[in-house]
CSV table of C-alpha atoms in Angstrom, one decimal:
chain,number,residue,atom,x,y,z
A,193,UNK,CA,89.2,-7.4,-27.1
A,194,UNK,CA,86.0,-6.2,-25.2
A,195,UNK,CA,82.7,-5.8,-27.2
A,196,UNK,CA,80.0,-3.5,-26.4
A,197,UNK,CA,78.4,-3.8,-22.8
A,198,UNK,CA,75.3,-2.6,-21.3
A,199,UNK,CA,74.0,-2.4,-17.9
A,200,UNK,CA,71.6,-3.2,-16.6
A,201,UNK,CA,70.9,-6.6,-18.2
A,202,UNK,CA,67.5,-6.5,-16.9
A,203,UNK,CA,65.3,-3.7,-15.2
A,204,UNK,CA,61.7,-3.9,-13.7
A,205,UNK,CA,60.4,-0.5,-13.0
A,206,UNK,CA,56.7,0.9,-12.4
A,207,UNK,CA,54.8,3.2,-14.3
A,208,UNK,CA,55.7,7.0,-13.7
A,209,UNK,CA,59.4,6.1,-12.6
A,210,UNK,CA,62.5,7.1,-14.2
A,211,UNK,CA,65.1,4.9,-15.9
A,212,UNK,CA,68.8,5.1,-16.8
A,213,UNK,CA,70.2,2.5,-19.0
A,214,UNK,CA,74.1,2.8,-19.5
A,215,UNK,CA,76.1,1.8,-22.7
A,216,UNK,CA,80.0,1.0,-22.8
A,217,UNK,CA,81.2,1.3,-26.5
A,218,UNK,CA,84.0,-0.4,-28.1
A,219,UNK,CA,87.1,1.1,-27.0
A,220,UNK,CA,87.9,4.1,-29.7
A,221,UNK,CA,84.6,3.6,-31.3
A,222,UNK,CA,83.4,7.4,-31.9
A,223,UNK,CA,79.8,6.5,-33.4
A,224,UNK,CA,77.4,5.2,-31.0
A,225,UNK,CA,73.8,4.2,-31.4
A,226,UNK,CA,70.7,3.6,-29.7
A,227,UNK,CA,68.2,1.2,-30.7
A,228,UNK,CA,64.8,-0.7,-29.5
A,229,UNK,CA,62.9,-3.9,-30.0
A,230,UNK,CA,59.5,-4.2,-28.6
A,231,UNK,CA,58.1,-7.6,-28.3
A,232,UNK,CA,57.6,-9.0,-31.5
A,233,UNK,CA,58.8,-6.0,-33.2
A,234,UNK,CA,61.7,-5.0,-35.4
A,235,UNK,CA,64.7,-3.2,-34.1
A,236,UNK,CA,63.9,1.0,-34.7
A,237,UNK,CA,66.4,3.4,-34.6
A,238,UNK,CA,66.5,5.9,-31.4
A,239,UNK,CA,69.6,8.2,-31.5
A,240,UNK,CA,73.1,8.4,-33.0
A,241,UNK,CA,76.1,9.9,-31.3
A,242,UNK,CA,79.4,11.0,-33.2
A,243,UNK,CA,81.8,11.6,-30.2
A,244,UNK,CA,79.8,13.5,-27.5
A,245,UNK,CA,77.3,14.9,-30.2
A,246,UNK,CA,74.1,13.8,-31.3
A,247,UNK,CA,73.3,15.0,-35.1
A,248,UNK,CA,70.3,12.5,-35.3
A,249,UNK,CA,68.2,12.1,-32.8
A,250,UNK,CA,64.9,11.3,-35.1
A,251,UNK,CA,64.1,8.1,-33.4
A,252,UNK,CA,63.6,9.3,-30.0
A,253,UNK,CA,59.9,8.5,-29.7
A,254,UNK,CA,59.1,11.3,-27.3
A,255,UNK,CA,60.5,14.1,-25.0
A,256,UNK,CA,60.7,11.6,-22.3
A,257,UNK,CA,63.4,10.0,-23.8
A,258,UNK,CA,66.9,11.7,-23.6
A,259,UNK,CA,70.4,10.4,-23.8
A,260,UNK,CA,73.7,11.7,-23.4
A,261,UNK,CA,77.2,10.6,-24.2
A,262,UNK,CA,80.3,12.3,-22.2
A,263,UNK,CA,84.0,11.8,-22.8
A,264,UNK,CA,83.4,10.5,-26.4
A,265,UNK,CA,82.9,7.0,-24.5
A,266,UNK,CA,79.7,6.2,-22.3
A,267,UNK,CA,76.4,7.1,-23.0
A,268,UNK,CA,73.4,6.7,-20.9
A,269,UNK,CA,69.5,6.7,-22.0
A,270,UNK,CA,67.2,8.2,-19.8
A,271,UNK,CA,63.5,7.5,-20.0
A,272,UNK,CA,61.7,9.9,-17.4
A,273,UNK,CA,57.8,8.8,-16.3
A,274,UNK,CA,58.2,5.4,-17.7
A,275,UNK,CA,54.9,4.1,-19.2
A,276,UNK,CA,54.2,0.3,-20.1
A,277,UNK,CA,54.3,1.0,-24.0
A,278,UNK,CA,58.3,1.6,-23.2
A,279,UNK,CA,58.7,-2.1,-22.1
A,280,UNK,CA,61.3,-3.4,-24.6
A,281,UNK,CA,64.9,-4.3,-25.0
A,282,UNK,CA,67.2,-1.3,-25.6
A,283,UNK,CA,70.0,-2.0,-27.9
A,284,UNK,CA,73.6,-0.3,-27.9
A,285,UNK,CA,75.7,-0.4,-31.0
A,286,UNK,CA,79.3,1.7,-31.7
A,287,UNK,CA,81.4,1.8,-34.6
A,288,UNK,CA,84.5,3.0,-36.1
A,289,UNK,CA,83.7,6.3,-37.6
A,290,UNK,CA,83.4,5.9,-41.3
A,291,UNK,CA,83.7,2.2,-41.3
A,292,UNK,CA,80.0,1.8,-40.9
A,293,UNK,CA,80.0,-2.1,-39.7
A,294,UNK,CA,77.9,-1.6,-36.4
A,295,UNK,CA,78.5,-4.0,-33.4
A,296,UNK,CA,75.8,-4.3,-30.6
A,297,UNK,CA,75.9,-5.1,-27.1
A,298,UNK,CA,73.5,-7.5,-25.6
A,299,UNK,CA,70.8,-4.8,-24.8
A,300,UNK,CA,68.7,-4.1,-21.7
A,301,UNK,CA,65.4,-5.7,-21.0
A,302,UNK,CA,63.1,-3.4,-19.5
A,303,UNK,CA,59.8,-3.8,-18.1
A,304,UNK,CA,57.4,-1.5,-16.9
A,305,UNK,CA,54.6,-2.5,-14.9
B,259,UNK,CA,68.6,3.8,-47.6
B,260,UNK,CA,67.2,1.2,-50.4
B,261,UNK,CA,64.4,-1.0,-49.1
B,262,UNK,CA,65.3,-4.7,-49.2
B,263,UNK,CA,62.8,-7.9,-49.4
B,264,UNK,CA,63.9,-10.8,-47.8
B,265,UNK,CA,61.8,-14.0,-47.6
B,266,UNK,CA,59.9,-14.3,-44.2
B,267,UNK,CA,61.3,-18.0,-43.2
B,268,UNK,CA,63.4,-20.5,-44.5
B,269,UNK,CA,64.4,-24.3,-43.0
B,270,UNK,CA,67.8,-26.1,-43.7
B,271,UNK,CA,69.0,-29.3,-42.6
B,272,UNK,CA,72.2,-29.4,-40.5
B,273,UNK,CA,75.5,-29.4,-42.5
B,274,UNK,CA,73.9,-28.2,-45.4
B,275,UNK,CA,74.6,-24.9,-47.0
B,276,UNK,CA,71.7,-22.2,-46.4
B,277,UNK,CA,71.2,-19.8,-49.2
B,278,UNK,CA,69.5,-16.7,-47.9
B,279,UNK,CA,67.9,-14.1,-51.2
B,280,UNK,CA,67.9,-10.4,-50.5
B,281,UNK,CA,66.5,-8.2,-53.2
B,282,UNK,CA,67.5,-4.5,-53.3
B,283,UNK,CA,66.3,-3.5,-56.8
B,284,UNK,CA,66.6,0.3,-55.8
B,285,UNK,CA,70.2,0.5,-54.7
B,286,UNK,CA,72.5,3.0,-55.3
B,287,UNK,CA,75.9,3.0,-56.7
B,288,UNK,CA,77.2,4.4,-53.5
B,289,UNK,CA,75.6,1.6,-51.0
B,290,UNK,CA,76.7,-1.6,-49.5
B,291,UNK,CA,74.8,-4.5,-49.0
B,292,UNK,CA,75.2,-5.5,-45.3
B,293,UNK,CA,73.9,-8.6,-43.3
B,294,UNK,CA,73.4,-8.8,-39.7
B,295,UNK,CA,71.6,-11.5,-37.8
B,296,UNK,CA,70.1,-11.7,-34.3
B,297,UNK,CA,70.0,-15.0,-32.4
B,298,UNK,CA,67.1,-15.4,-30.1
B,299,UNK,CA,67.4,-12.8,-26.9
B,300,UNK,CA,71.0,-11.5,-28.1
B,301,UNK,CA,71.6,-8.5,-29.7
B,302,UNK,CA,72.2,-8.0,-33.8
B,303,UNK,CA,75.9,-9.7,-34.9
B,304,UNK,CA,77.4,-8.0,-37.9
B,305,UNK,CA,78.1,-10.8,-40.4
B,306,UNK,CA,79.4,-9.5,-43.8
B,307,UNK,CA,79.4,-6.6,-46.3
B,308,UNK,CA,80.1,-5.7,-49.9
B,309,UNK,CA,79.7,-3.4,-52.8
B,310,UNK,CA,79.8,-5.7,-55.9
B,311,UNK,CA,82.3,-8.3,-55.6
B,312,UNK,CA,81.4,-11.6,-54.0
B,313,UNK,CA,83.3,-11.6,-50.3
B,314,UNK,CA,83.9,-14.1,-48.3
B,315,UNK,CA,85.0,-14.1,-44.1
B,316,UNK,CA,85.1,-16.8,-41.4
B,317,UNK,CA,81.2,-16.8,-41.1
B,318,UNK,CA,79.6,-16.6,-44.4
B,319,UNK,CA,79.8,-15.5,-48.1
B,320,UNK,CA,78.0,-12.8,-49.9
B,321,UNK,CA,77.1,-13.1,-53.7
B,322,UNK,CA,76.1,-9.8,-55.3
B,323,UNK,CA,74.6,-10.2,-59.0
B,324,UNK,CA,76.5,-8.1,-61.4
B,325,UNK,CA,73.5,-5.5,-61.8
B,326,UNK,CA,73.5,-5.2,-57.9
B,327,UNK,CA,69.7,-5.9,-57.9
B,328,UNK,CA,69.9,-8.8,-55.6
B,329,UNK,CA,72.5,-10.6,-53.4
B,330,UNK,CA,72.6,-14.1,-51.7
B,331,UNK,CA,74.0,-14.7,-48.3
B,332,UNK,CA,75.9,-18.5,-47.9
B,333,UNK,CA,76.4,-20.1,-44.8
B,334,UNK,CA,78.3,-23.3,-46.5
B,335,UNK,CA,77.9,-25.8,-43.5
B,336,UNK,CA,74.9,-24.6,-41.4
B,337,UNK,CA,74.5,-25.5,-37.6
B,338,UNK,CA,71.9,-25.5,-34.9
B,339,UNK,CA,73.4,-22.4,-33.6
B,340,UNK,CA,73.1,-20.6,-37.4
B,341,UNK,CA,68.9,-20.4,-36.2
B,342,UNK,CA,68.4,-16.6,-35.9
B,343,UNK,CA,66.9,-14.1,-37.9
B,344,UNK,CA,68.9,-12.7,-40.6
B,345,UNK,CA,68.3,-9.2,-41.9
B,346,UNK,CA,69.9,-7.6,-45.1
B,347,UNK,CA,70.7,-4.2,-45.2
B,348,UNK,CA,71.7,-1.6,-47.6
B,349,UNK,CA,73.5,1.8,-46.9
B,350,UNK,CA,76.6,4.0,-47.5
B,351,UNK,CA,79.7,2.0,-46.1
B,352,UNK,CA,81.4,5.6,-44.8
B,353,UNK,CA,78.6,7.0,-43.4
B,354,UNK,CA,77.7,6.5,-39.7
B,355,UNK,CA,74.0,6.7,-40.6
B,356,UNK,CA,71.5,4.1,-38.4
B,357,UNK,CA,70.7,1.0,-39.6
B,358,UNK,CA,67.4,0.5,-41.0
B,359,UNK,CA,66.1,-3.0,-40.0
B,360,UNK,CA,63.3,-4.9,-41.7
B,361,UNK,CA,61.4,-7.7,-40.9
B,362,UNK,CA,64.6,-10.2,-42.0
B,363,UNK,CA,64.3,-14.0,-42.7
B,364,UNK,CA,64.1,-16.2,-39.7
B,365,UNK,CA,66.4,-19.4,-40.5
B,366,UNK,CA,65.6,-22.6,-38.8
B,367,UNK,CA,68.3,-25.4,-39.2
B,368,UNK,CA,67.2,-28.8,-38.0
B,369,UNK,CA,68.9,-31.6,-37.2
């Protein structure tokens, strides 16, 4: 079956602009996660959704970052007033609620100039 | 989630078994051992997980010591495509908590 998909694959933006990153999880997966990976750094958790609710937002680095999920499926991560330090690969993962194995998408490579 | 310790890097000849160790001495009784890998420029890929019994699937085998304080991921016949960073993570399986990635082991498979 289809895996997790993310769009766009690559995004180049200017400092101060807003960007939206999209994630389509595996069909039927109720849990959805956003992570990011900066150049040469490890993966860091951003936010977790169970259905449309986000019980854990502890990884969002600032109030410029927000995310929503609608219909228990697609999720959008929005970064407002982008900064150069936001440049990273943003990864989305999904899992069946309670089973724990997370399946990752290919990521969106964001470059803020 | 318990902290894990892995070697920074390892080499393996193509066709040989790659044995990747992981120490998790503070693991709790309800925590599983998960392995993921990340091939360059791709998202992490789930490999295998286990609680206390050894596990095997089409990708790898997982050997967990009796005291559960360490484990070894075994790739029985490594190929060049297995070159990646391998992450050992411990967490409860039934929860939907975030994965906490350490620095992992960079496995280089050479011809």
